[in-house]
Amino acid sequence: LGRSRGGLSTKIHALADLTCTPVLALLTAGQAGDNPMLATLVKALAEGGYDEDFRLLADKAYSHPSTRTFLRGRKIKHTIPERRDQIAHRKAKGSRGGRPPGFDTQAYKLRNTVERSFNRFKQWRGLATRYDKYAVTYLGGVLLGLIVLTHRAKR
């Protein structure tokens, strides 16, 4: 989800649970990539007291080897498909290319919970009409929207 602010743009990075409820969100500059923010989100989740015993479902944008290494290092189970270029590169190496990472197709079908969470978030009128000059006031609106969505989902 991005919102333009006076020539600048912001991007919201979030983790959601299987009930399509946002668990954690961070705000960055619009040009920030999604993949580098994943480690920051997971670390913030751990610092917030959440147990890291969960399965991370992500799309091909998160299939970078450094991301897989980070998740393995923290012993976080993940289901992330390989990109075509990564498959081709691995196969080109032959027997030295190693085996493909494990992939659970049934678990991957649940990945759309993040998209559904963002769709709910985008429909919140308080955020959809915000064009704040400062990132801190925009973040305040984002957090208020997340609180409202979480409260509605939990009752």
PDB file of C-alpha atoms in Angstrom:
ATOM      1  CA  LEU A   1       0.000   0.000   0.000  1.00  0.00           C
ATOM      2  CA  GLY A   2       1.538   3.295  -0.959  1.00  0.00           C
ATOM      3  CA  ARG A   3       0.345   6.841  -0.563  1.00  0.00           C
ATOM      4  CA  SER A   4       1.875   9.817  -2.348  1.00  0.00           C
ATOM      5  CA  ARG A   5       2.713  12.863  -0.239  1.00  0.00           C
ATOM      6  CA  GLY A   6       3.876  15.981  -2.038  1.00  0.00           C
ATOM      7  CA  GLY A   7       6.113  14.231  -4.538  1.00  0.00           C
ATOM      8  CA  LEU A   8       7.217  11.718  -1.920  1.00  0.00           C
ATOM      9  CA  SER A   9       5.687   8.337  -1.354  1.00  0.00           C
ATOM     10  CA  THR A  10       5.515   5.993   1.579  1.00  0.00           C
ATOM     11  CA  LYS A  11       5.174   2.271   1.731  1.00  0.00           C
ATOM     12  CA  ILE A  12       3.591   0.154   4.414  1.00  0.00           C
ATOM     13  CA  HIS A  13       5.195  -3.201   5.164  1.00  0.00           C
ATOM     14  CA  ALA A  14       3.106  -5.547   7.290  1.00  0.00           C
ATOM     15  CA  LEU A  15       2.764  -9.052   8.674  1.00  0.00           C
ATOM     16  CA  ALA A  16      -0.712 -10.541   8.961  1.00  0.00           C
ATOM     17  CA  ASP A  17      -2.073 -13.660  10.608  1.00  0.00           C
ATOM     18  CA  LEU A  18      -4.402 -16.252   9.104  1.00  0.00           C
ATOM     19  CA  THR A  19      -7.459 -14.252  10.180  1.00  0.00           C
ATOM     20  CA  CYS A  20      -6.323 -11.435   7.835  1.00  0.00           C
ATOM     21  CA  THR A  21      -5.575  -9.288  10.877  1.00  0.00           C
ATOM     22  CA  PRO A  22      -2.438  -7.142  10.726  1.00  0.00           C
ATOM     23  CA  VAL A  23       0.052  -8.128  13.416  1.00  0.00           C
ATOM     24  CA  LEU A  24       2.819  -5.619  12.759  1.00  0.00           C
ATOM     25  CA  ALA A  25       3.363  -2.739  10.342  1.00  0.00           C
ATOM     26  CA  LEU A  26       6.263  -0.461   9.479  1.00  0.00           C
ATOM     27  CA  LEU A  27       6.378   2.633   7.300  1.00  0.00           C
ATOM     28  CA  THR A  28       9.269   3.288   4.890  1.00  0.00           C
ATOM     29  CA  ALA A  29      10.074   5.487   1.944  1.00  0.00           C
ATOM     30  CA  GLY A  30       8.242   4.445  -1.221  1.00  0.00           C
ATOM     31  CA  GLN A  31      11.363   3.275  -3.026  1.00  0.00           C
ATOM     32  CA  ALA A  32      12.267   0.803  -0.261  1.00  0.00           C
ATOM     33  CA  GLY A  33      12.033  -2.788  -1.401  1.00  0.00           C
ATOM     34  CA  ASP A  34       9.848  -5.369   0.284  1.00  0.00           C
ATOM     35  CA  ASN A  35      12.492  -8.078   0.674  1.00  0.00           C
ATOM     36  CA  PRO A  36      14.990  -6.074   2.791  1.00  0.00           C
ATOM     37  CA  MET A  37      12.195  -5.088   5.193  1.00  0.00           C
ATOM     38  CA  LEU A  38      11.260  -8.684   5.993  1.00  0.00           C
ATOM     39  CA  ALA A  39      14.168  -9.157   8.411  1.00  0.00           C
ATOM     40  CA  THR A  40      13.261  -5.903  10.170  1.00  0.00           C
ATOM     41  CA  LEU A  41       9.633  -7.009  10.527  1.00  0.00           C
ATOM     42  CA  VAL A  42      10.569 -10.452  11.878  1.00  0.00           C
ATOM     43  CA  LYS A  43      13.049  -8.955  14.369  1.00  0.00           C
ATOM     44  CA  ALA A  44      10.441  -6.416  15.524  1.00  0.00           C
ATOM     45  CA  LEU A  45       7.933  -9.241  15.923  1.00  0.00           C
ATOM     46  CA  ALA A  46      10.372 -11.141  18.166  1.00  0.00           C
ATOM     47  CA  GLU A  47      11.152  -8.006  20.192  1.00  0.00           C
ATOM     48  CA  GLY A  48       7.413  -7.487  20.678  1.00  0.00           C
ATOM     49  CA  GLY A  49       7.234 -10.769  22.568  1.00  0.00           C
ATOM     50  CA  TYR A  50       5.720 -12.902  19.815  1.00  0.00           C
ATOM     51  CA  ASP A  51       6.813 -16.495  19.532  1.00  0.00           C
ATOM     52  CA  GLU A  52       8.777 -17.193  16.351  1.00  0.00           C
ATOM     53  CA  ASP A  53       7.176 -20.608  15.990  1.00  0.00           C
ATOM     54  CA  PHE A  54       5.129 -19.809  12.900  1.00  0.00           C
ATOM     55  CA  ARG A  55       5.244 -20.438   9.158  1.00  0.00           C
ATOM     56  CA  LEU A  56       6.025 -17.442   6.986  1.00  0.00           C
ATOM     57  CA  LEU A  57       4.146 -17.407   3.687  1.00  0.00           C
ATOM     58  CA  ALA A  58       5.546 -15.044   1.075  1.00  0.00           C
ATOM     59  CA  ASP A  59       5.582 -14.584  -2.678  1.00  0.00           C
ATOM     60  CA  LYS A  60       8.507 -14.794  -5.117  1.00  0.00           C
ATOM     61  CA  ALA A  61       9.670 -11.275  -4.241  1.00  0.00           C
ATOM     62  CA  TYR A  62      11.049 -12.734  -1.004  1.00  0.00           C
ATOM     63  CA  SER A  63      12.914 -15.669  -2.554  1.00  0.00           C
ATOM     64  CA  HIS A  64      16.376 -14.101  -2.348  1.00  0.00           C
ATOM     65  CA  PRO A  65      18.991 -16.464  -0.883  1.00  0.00           C
ATOM     66  CA  SER A  66      19.817 -13.988   1.906  1.00  0.00           C
ATOM     67  CA  THR A  67      16.176 -14.071   3.023  1.00  0.00           C
ATOM     68  CA  ARG A  68      16.144 -17.867   3.112  1.00  0.00           C
ATOM     69  CA  THR A  69      19.423 -17.851   5.060  1.00  0.00           C
ATOM     70  CA  PHE A  70      18.023 -15.335   7.557  1.00  0.00           C
ATOM     71  CA  LEU A  71      14.864 -17.394   8.102  1.00  0.00           C
ATOM     72  CA  ARG A  72      16.824 -20.652   8.467  1.00  0.00           C
ATOM     73  CA  GLY A  73      19.141 -18.942  10.963  1.00  0.00           C
ATOM     74  CA  ARG A  74      16.148 -18.002  13.113  1.00  0.00           C
ATOM     75  CA  LYS A  75      14.589 -21.457  12.593  1.00  0.00           C
ATOM     76  CA  ILE A  76      11.463 -19.945  11.033  1.00  0.00           C
ATOM     77  CA  LYS A  77       9.568 -22.296   8.745  1.00  0.00           C
ATOM     78  CA  HIS A  78       8.751 -20.666   5.448  1.00  0.00           C
ATOM     79  CA  THR A  79       6.977 -21.335   2.181  1.00  0.00           C
ATOM     80  CA  ILE A  80       8.428 -19.157  -0.562  1.00  0.00           C
ATOM     81  CA  PRO A  81       8.451 -20.219  -4.233  1.00  0.00           C
ATOM     82  CA  GLU A  82      11.645 -19.979  -6.269  1.00  0.00           C
ATOM     83  CA  ARG A  83      11.872 -17.476  -9.097  1.00  0.00           C
ATOM     84  CA  ARG A  84      12.423 -18.847 -12.622  1.00  0.00           C
ATOM     85  CA  ASP A  85      15.912 -17.374 -12.864  1.00  0.00           C
ATOM     86  CA  GLN A  86      16.901 -19.042  -9.590  1.00  0.00           C
ATOM     87  CA  ILE A  87      15.613 -22.413 -10.804  1.00  0.00           C
ATOM     88  CA  ALA A  88      17.497 -22.025 -14.106  1.00  0.00           C
ATOM     89  CA  HIS A  89      20.696 -20.972 -12.310  1.00  0.00           C
ATOM     90  CA  ARG A  90      20.499 -23.953  -9.933  1.00  0.00           C
ATOM     91  CA  LYS A  91      19.847 -26.399 -12.795  1.00  0.00           C
ATOM     92  CA  ALA A  92      22.687 -24.922 -14.867  1.00  0.00           C
ATOM     93  CA  LYS A  93      25.107 -25.899 -12.104  1.00  0.00           C
ATOM     94  CA  GLY A  94      24.055 -29.516 -12.478  1.00  0.00           C
ATOM     95  CA  SER A  95      24.774 -31.718  -9.480  1.00  0.00           C
ATOM     96  CA  ARG A  96      26.630 -28.819  -7.798  1.00  0.00           C
ATOM     97  CA  GLY A  97      23.459 -26.711  -7.861  1.00  0.00           C
ATOM     98  CA  GLY A  98      22.003 -28.446  -4.851  1.00  0.00           C
ATOM     99  CA  ARG A  99      18.456 -29.464  -4.294  1.00  0.00           C
ATOM    100  CA  PRO A 100      15.503 -27.102  -4.526  1.00  0.00           C
ATOM    101  CA  PRO A 101      14.146 -25.629  -1.302  1.00  0.00           C
ATOM    102  CA  GLY A 102      11.133 -27.384   0.174  1.00  0.00           C
ATOM    103  CA  PHE A 103       7.785 -25.986  -0.891  1.00  0.00           C
ATOM    104  CA  ASP A 104       4.381 -26.791   0.594  1.00  0.00           C
ATOM    105  CA  THR A 105       1.701 -26.048  -2.032  1.00  0.00           C
ATOM    106  CA  GLN A 106      -1.161 -26.476   0.451  1.00  0.00           C
ATOM    107  CA  ALA A 107       0.338 -23.955   2.861  1.00  0.00           C
ATOM    108  CA  TYR A 108       1.069 -21.543  -0.003  1.00  0.00           C
ATOM    109  CA  LYS A 109      -2.641 -21.361  -0.839  1.00  0.00           C
ATOM    110  CA  LEU A 110      -3.100 -19.440   2.428  1.00  0.00           C
ATOM    111  CA  ARG A 111      -0.683 -16.687   1.342  1.00  0.00           C
ATOM    112  CA  ASN A 112      -3.538 -14.516   0.133  1.00  0.00           C
ATOM    113  CA  THR A 113      -4.335 -13.632   3.753  1.00  0.00           C
ATOM    114  CA  VAL A 114      -1.793 -10.805   3.510  1.00  0.00           C
ATOM    115  CA  GLU A 115      -3.462  -9.415   0.395  1.00  0.00           C
ATOM    116  CA  ARG A 116      -6.899  -9.682   2.002  1.00  0.00           C
ATOM    117  CA  SER A 117      -5.563  -7.895   5.082  1.00  0.00           C
ATOM    118  CA  PHE A 118      -4.253  -5.045   2.921  1.00  0.00           C
ATOM    119  CA  ASN A 119      -7.522  -4.884   0.988  1.00  0.00           C
ATOM    120  CA  ARG A 120      -9.423  -4.427   4.232  1.00  0.00           C
ATOM    121  CA  PHE A 121      -6.917  -1.818   5.264  1.00  0.00           C
ATOM    122  CA  LYS A 122      -7.254   0.091   1.980  1.00  0.00           C
ATOM    123  CA  GLN A 123     -11.015   0.229   2.413  1.00  0.00           C
ATOM    124  CA  TRP A 124     -10.705   2.102   5.689  1.00  0.00           C
ATOM    125  CA  ARG A 125     -11.916   5.556   4.723  1.00  0.00           C
ATOM    126  CA  GLY A 126      -9.787   7.300   7.337  1.00  0.00           C
ATOM    127  CA  LEU A 127      -6.640   6.189   5.558  1.00  0.00           C
ATOM    128  CA  ALA A 128      -7.863   6.237   1.968  1.00  0.00           C
ATOM    129  CA  THR A 129      -8.420   9.998   2.125  1.00  0.00           C
ATOM    130  CA  ARG A 130      -5.200  10.957   3.949  1.00  0.00           C
ATOM    131  CA  TYR A 131      -2.649  13.139   2.188  1.00  0.00           C
ATOM    132  CA  ASP A 132      -0.453  14.146   5.104  1.00  0.00           C
ATOM    133  CA  LYS A 133       2.628  16.258   4.696  1.00  0.00           C
ATOM    134  CA  TYR A 134       4.608  14.457   7.375  1.00  0.00           C
ATOM    135  CA  ALA A 135       5.313  10.748   7.627  1.00  0.00           C
ATOM    136  CA  VAL A 136       4.695  10.745  11.378  1.00  0.00           C
ATOM    137  CA  THR A 137       1.090  11.947  10.974  1.00  0.00           C
ATOM    138  CA  TYR A 138       0.537   9.459   8.149  1.00  0.00           C
ATOM    139  CA  LEU A 139       1.921   6.711  10.395  1.00  0.00           C
ATOM    140  CA  GLY A 140      -0.531   7.804  13.097  1.00  0.00           C
ATOM    141  CA  GLY A 141      -3.388   7.287  10.635  1.00  0.00           C
ATOM    142  CA  VAL A 142      -1.983   3.906   9.604  1.00  0.00           C
ATOM    143  CA  LEU A 143      -1.705   2.748  13.217  1.00  0.00           C
ATOM    144  CA  LEU A 144      -5.214   3.954  14.010  1.00  0.00           C
ATOM    145  CA  GLY A 145      -6.507   2.020  10.988  1.00  0.00           C
ATOM    146  CA  LEU A 146      -4.679  -1.113  12.116  1.00  0.00           C
ATOM    147  CA  ILE A 147      -6.108  -0.789  15.623  1.00  0.00           C
ATOM    148  CA  VAL A 148      -9.634  -0.423  14.255  1.00  0.00           C
ATOM    149  CA  LEU A 149      -9.211  -3.439  11.958  1.00  0.00           C
ATOM    150  CA  THR A 150      -7.743  -5.571  14.736  1.00  0.00           C
ATOM    151  CA  HIS A 151     -10.524  -4.604  17.131  1.00  0.00           C
ATOM    152  CA  ARG A 152     -13.189  -5.482  14.548  1.00  0.00           C
ATOM    153  CA  ALA A 153     -11.558  -8.835  13.784  1.00  0.00           C
ATOM    154  CA  LYS A 154     -11.230  -9.836  17.449  1.00  0.00           C
ATOM    155  CA  ARG A 155     -14.812  -9.164  18.498  1.00  0.00           C
TER     156      ARG A 155
END
